[in-house]
Coordinates of C-alpha atoms in Angstrom, one line a residue:
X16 CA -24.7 -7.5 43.3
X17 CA -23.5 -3.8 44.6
X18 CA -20.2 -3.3 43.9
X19 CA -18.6 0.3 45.7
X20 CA -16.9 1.4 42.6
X21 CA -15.4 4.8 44.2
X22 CA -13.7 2.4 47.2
X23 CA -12.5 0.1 43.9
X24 CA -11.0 3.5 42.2
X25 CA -9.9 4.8 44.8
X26 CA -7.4 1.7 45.4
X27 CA -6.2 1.0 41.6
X28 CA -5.2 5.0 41.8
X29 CA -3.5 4.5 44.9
X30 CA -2.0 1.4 44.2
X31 CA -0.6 2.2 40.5
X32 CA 0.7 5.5 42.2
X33 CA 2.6 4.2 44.4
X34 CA 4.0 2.0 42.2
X35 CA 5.0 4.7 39.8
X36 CA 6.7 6.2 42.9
X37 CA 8.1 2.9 44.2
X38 CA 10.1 2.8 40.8
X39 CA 11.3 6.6 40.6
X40 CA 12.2 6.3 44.0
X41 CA 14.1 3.0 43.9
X42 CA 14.2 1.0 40.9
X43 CA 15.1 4.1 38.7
X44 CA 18.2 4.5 39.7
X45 CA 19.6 1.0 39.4
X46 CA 18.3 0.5 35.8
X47 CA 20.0 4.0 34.9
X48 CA 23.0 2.2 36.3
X49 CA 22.8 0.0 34.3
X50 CA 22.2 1.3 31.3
X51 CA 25.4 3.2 32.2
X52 CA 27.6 0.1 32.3
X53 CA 26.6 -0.8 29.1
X54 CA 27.5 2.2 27.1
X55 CA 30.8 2.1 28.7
X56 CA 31.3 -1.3 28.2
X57 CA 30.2 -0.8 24.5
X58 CA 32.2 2.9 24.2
X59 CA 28.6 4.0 23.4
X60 CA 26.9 6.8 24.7
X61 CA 23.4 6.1 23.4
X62 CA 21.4 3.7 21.6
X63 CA 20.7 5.9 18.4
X64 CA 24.5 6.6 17.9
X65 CA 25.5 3.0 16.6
X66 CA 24.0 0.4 14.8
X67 CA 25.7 -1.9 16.7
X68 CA 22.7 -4.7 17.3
X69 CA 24.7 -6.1 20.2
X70 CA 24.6 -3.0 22.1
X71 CA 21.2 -1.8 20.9
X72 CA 20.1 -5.2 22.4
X73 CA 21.9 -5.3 25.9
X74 CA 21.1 -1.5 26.3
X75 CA 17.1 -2.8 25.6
X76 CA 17.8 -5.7 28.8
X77 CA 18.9 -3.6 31.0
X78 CA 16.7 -0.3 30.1
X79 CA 13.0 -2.4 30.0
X80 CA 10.7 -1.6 33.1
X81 CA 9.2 -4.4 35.0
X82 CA 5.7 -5.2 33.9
X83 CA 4.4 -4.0 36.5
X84 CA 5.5 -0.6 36.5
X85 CA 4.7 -0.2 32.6
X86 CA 1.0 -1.4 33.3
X87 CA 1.0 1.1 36.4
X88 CA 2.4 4.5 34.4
X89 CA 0.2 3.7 31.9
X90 CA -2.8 2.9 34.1
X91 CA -2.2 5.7 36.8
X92 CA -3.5 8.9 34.9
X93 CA -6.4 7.2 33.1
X94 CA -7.6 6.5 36.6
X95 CA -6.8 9.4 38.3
X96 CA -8.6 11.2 35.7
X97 CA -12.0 9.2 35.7
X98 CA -11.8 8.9 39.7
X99 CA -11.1 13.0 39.9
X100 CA -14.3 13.4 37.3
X101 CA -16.9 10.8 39.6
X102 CA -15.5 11.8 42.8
X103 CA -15.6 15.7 42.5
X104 CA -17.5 16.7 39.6
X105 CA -20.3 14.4 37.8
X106 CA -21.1 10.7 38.4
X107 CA -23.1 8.4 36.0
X108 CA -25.8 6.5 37.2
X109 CA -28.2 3.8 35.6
X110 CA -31.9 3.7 37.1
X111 CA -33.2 0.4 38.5
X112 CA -36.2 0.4 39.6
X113 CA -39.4 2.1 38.9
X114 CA -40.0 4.4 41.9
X115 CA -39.3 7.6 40.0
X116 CA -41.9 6.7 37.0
X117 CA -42.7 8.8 35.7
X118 CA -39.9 11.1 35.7
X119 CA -37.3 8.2 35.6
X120 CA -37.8 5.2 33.9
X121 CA -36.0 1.7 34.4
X122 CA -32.6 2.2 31.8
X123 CA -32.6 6.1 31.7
X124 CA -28.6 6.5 32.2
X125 CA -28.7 9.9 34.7
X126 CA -25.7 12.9 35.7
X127 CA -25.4 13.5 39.1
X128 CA -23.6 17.0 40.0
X129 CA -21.1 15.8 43.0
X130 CA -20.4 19.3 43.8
X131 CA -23.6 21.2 44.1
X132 CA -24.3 19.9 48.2
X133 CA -20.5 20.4 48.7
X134 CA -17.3 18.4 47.7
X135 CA -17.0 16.0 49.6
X136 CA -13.8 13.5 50.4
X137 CA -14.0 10.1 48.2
X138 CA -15.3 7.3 50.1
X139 CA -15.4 9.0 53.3
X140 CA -18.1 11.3 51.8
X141 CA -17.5 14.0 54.6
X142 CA -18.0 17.1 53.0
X143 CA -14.5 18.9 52.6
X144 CA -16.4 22.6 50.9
X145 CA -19.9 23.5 51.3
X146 CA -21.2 24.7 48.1
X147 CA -25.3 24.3 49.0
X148 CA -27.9 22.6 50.4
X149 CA -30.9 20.2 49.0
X150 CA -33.9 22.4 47.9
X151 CA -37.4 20.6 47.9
X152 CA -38.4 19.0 44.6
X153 CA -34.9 18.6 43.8
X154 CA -33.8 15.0 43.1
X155 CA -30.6 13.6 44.6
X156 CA -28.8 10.5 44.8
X157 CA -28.0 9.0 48.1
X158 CA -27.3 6.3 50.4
X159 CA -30.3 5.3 52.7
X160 CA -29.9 4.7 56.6
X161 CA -30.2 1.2 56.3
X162 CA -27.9 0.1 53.4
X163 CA -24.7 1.2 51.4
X164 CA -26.8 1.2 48.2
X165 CA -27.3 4.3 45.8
X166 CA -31.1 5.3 45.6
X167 CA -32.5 8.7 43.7
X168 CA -35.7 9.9 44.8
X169 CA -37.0 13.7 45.7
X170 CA -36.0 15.9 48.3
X171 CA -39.5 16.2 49.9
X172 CA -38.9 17.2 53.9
X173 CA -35.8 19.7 54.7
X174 CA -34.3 19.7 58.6
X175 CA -36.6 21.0 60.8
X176 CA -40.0 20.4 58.4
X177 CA -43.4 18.8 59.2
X178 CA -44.2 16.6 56.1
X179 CA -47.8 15.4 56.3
X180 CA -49.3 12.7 53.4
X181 CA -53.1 11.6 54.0
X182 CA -54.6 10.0 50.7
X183 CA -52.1 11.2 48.2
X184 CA -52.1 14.9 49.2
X185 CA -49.3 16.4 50.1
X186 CA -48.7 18.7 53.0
X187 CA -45.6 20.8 53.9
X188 CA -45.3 22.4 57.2
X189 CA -49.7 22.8 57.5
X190 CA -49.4 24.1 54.0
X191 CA -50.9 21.6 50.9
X192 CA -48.4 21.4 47.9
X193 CA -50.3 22.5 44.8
X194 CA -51.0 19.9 42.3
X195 CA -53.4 18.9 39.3
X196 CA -54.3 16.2 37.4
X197 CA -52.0 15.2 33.8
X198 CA -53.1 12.3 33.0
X199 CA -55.8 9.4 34.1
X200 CA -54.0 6.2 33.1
X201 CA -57.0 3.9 33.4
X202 CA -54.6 0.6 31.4
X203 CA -52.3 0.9 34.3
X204 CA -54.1 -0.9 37.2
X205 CA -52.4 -0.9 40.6
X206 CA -51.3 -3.8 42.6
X207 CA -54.5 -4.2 44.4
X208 CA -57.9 -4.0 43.8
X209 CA -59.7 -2.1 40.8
X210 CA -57.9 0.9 41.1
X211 CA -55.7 2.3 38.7
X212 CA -52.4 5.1 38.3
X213 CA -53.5 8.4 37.7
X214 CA -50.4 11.6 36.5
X215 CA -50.2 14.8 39.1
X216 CA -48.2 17.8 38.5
X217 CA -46.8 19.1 41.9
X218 CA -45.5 22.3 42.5
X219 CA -42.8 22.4 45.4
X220 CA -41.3 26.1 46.4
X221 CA -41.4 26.3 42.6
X222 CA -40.2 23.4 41.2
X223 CA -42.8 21.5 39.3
X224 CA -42.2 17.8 38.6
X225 CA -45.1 15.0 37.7
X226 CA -45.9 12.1 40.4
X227 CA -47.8 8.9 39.8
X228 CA -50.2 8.0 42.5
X229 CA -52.7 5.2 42.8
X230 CA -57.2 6.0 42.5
X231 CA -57.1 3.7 45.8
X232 CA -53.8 5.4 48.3
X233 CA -51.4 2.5 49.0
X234 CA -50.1 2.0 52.7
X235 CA -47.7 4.4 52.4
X236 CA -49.8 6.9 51.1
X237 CA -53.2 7.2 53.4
X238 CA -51.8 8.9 56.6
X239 CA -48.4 9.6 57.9
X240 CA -46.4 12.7 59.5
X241 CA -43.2 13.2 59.6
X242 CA -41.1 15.4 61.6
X243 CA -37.6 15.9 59.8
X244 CA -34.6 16.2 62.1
X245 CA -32.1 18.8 62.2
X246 CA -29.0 17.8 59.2
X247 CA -31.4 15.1 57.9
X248 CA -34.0 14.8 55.0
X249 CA -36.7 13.5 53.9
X250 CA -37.0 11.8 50.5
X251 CA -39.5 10.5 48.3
X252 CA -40.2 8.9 45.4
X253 CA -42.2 10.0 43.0
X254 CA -44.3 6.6 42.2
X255 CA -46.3 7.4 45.6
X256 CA -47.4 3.8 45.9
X257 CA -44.4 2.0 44.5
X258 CA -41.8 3.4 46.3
X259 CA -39.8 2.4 49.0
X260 CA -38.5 5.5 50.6
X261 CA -38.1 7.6 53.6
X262 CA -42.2 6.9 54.7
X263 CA -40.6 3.4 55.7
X264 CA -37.0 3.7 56.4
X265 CA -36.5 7.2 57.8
X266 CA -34.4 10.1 57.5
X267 CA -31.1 10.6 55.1
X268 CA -28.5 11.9 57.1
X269 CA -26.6 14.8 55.4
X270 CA -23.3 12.9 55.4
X271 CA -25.1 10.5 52.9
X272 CA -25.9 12.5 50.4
X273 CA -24.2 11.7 47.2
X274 CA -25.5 14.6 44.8
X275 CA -28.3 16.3 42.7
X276 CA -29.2 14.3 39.8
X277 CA -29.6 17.2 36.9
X278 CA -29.9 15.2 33.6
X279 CA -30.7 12.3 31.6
X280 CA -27.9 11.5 28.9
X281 CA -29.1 8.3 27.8
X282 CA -31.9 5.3 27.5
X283 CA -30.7 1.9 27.3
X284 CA -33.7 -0.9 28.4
X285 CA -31.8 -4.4 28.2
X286 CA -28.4 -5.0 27.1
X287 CA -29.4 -6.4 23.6
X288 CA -31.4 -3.6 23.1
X289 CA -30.1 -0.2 21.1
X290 CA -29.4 2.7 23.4
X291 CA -31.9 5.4 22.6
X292 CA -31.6 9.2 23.1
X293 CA -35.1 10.3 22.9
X294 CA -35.2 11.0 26.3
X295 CA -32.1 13.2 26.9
X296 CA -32.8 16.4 28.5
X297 CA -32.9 18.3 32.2
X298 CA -34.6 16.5 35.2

């Protein structure tokens, strides 16, 4: 189930707030009334100057806060921190699937940079400072065209690119993106057929990553071209033939970007598992 955690922030800050203000504005000033009745009917002016019990205990009455408000000023700047800290500067996020294997793999706990593509407005996501702009090879977190669901995959086609794939080569604008093989994993066999995953290392306008690509090129993979509009992107994922990405469903429009994934902080396979940190490092 995807559950739009910034939208559920977003409303426990505002809502604790304005409670918090609701009671300095209004409720405030009838307990301080209160309390004011009571050390003049008690000839006290405060609670620490007696041990009378009987005043010590009517002051207490009068002086509590409503549940409500307690839970709220307690609440509020917890809240407001951790929704400051995801919305403007760096976001967690756990990795599902297995269409960024080999650089991400299923439990790798990743840090996303909100900031580097522009701050943006909470929820709203329209972008409130530019800061930059994608760069190819770069992976970045997102929302796809056809859903309100984070994906991460890598920042293939910029606005205005020709992005060509025929069997598992890689083409950007006429111009084939260097790679060589890593590794032949002949254990790992593909969906179909004999064929089996074999380790590339791409270089994109100097960024090197590794892909995973199938002997035999998947649907995805044997032929396509795709000509990248203006304020959009293409993205990719970087298990060529086990990815479902922008070859099927499109273009990212700018205003969905989320940010630039830069880390990995933690590994953590199944929840009875023990988090591992083996894999912490710079994507």
């Amino acid at each position: 189930m995807d559950i739009n955690l910034p939208l559920i922030l977003m409303l426990l800050v505002a809502g604790t707030g304005l409670v918090w203000l609701y009671d300095i504005v209004f409720l405030r000033k009838g307990r301080n009334a209160a309390i004011a009745a009571v050390e003049a009917q008690f000839g006290h002016s405060a609670e620490g100057e007696t041990n009378d019990p009987g005043f010590a205990q009517a002051r207490a009455a009068v002086a509590a806060e409503p549940a409500l408000v307690e839970y709220s000023k307690s609440f509020f700047p917890v809240l407001f921190l951790v929704f400051a800290l995801r919305s403007f500067l760096i976001e967690p996020f756990q990795i599902p699937s297995e269409s960024m294997v080999p650089t991400l793999l299923v439990g790798d706990f990743i840090a996303v940079s909100k900031f580097s593509y522009g701050i943006r407005m909470p929820v709203f996501r329209n972008k409130l400072v530019p800061v930059g702009e994608p760069k190819r090879g770069e992976v970045m977190v997102f929302f796809p065209p056809h859903k309100d669901v984070y994906y991460i995959k890598r920042v293939i086609g910029l606005p205005g690119d020709e992005v060509r794939y025929v069997n598992n080569v890689l083409f950007i604008n006429g111009e084939q993106v260097p790679q060589k093989l890593v590794k032949d994993e002949t254990e790992s066999a593909c969906a179909y057929g004999s064929a089996h995953y074999q380790v590339f290392e791409e270089t994109l306008d100097g960024i090197s990553y590794h892909s995973r690509k199938c002997t035999v090129p998947g649907r995805l993979s044997r032929n396509g071209v795709w000509q990248v509009p203006e304020g959009h992107y293409l993205m990719i994922g970087d298990n060529r033939d086990n990815s479902s990405d922008g070859r099927e469903w499109g273009f990212v429009p700018e205003e969905r970007i989320v940010g630039k994934a830069f880390a990995i902080w933690m590994h953590w396979d199944k929840l009875l598992s023990i988090p591992s940190f083996s894999r912490v490092g710079s994507i």
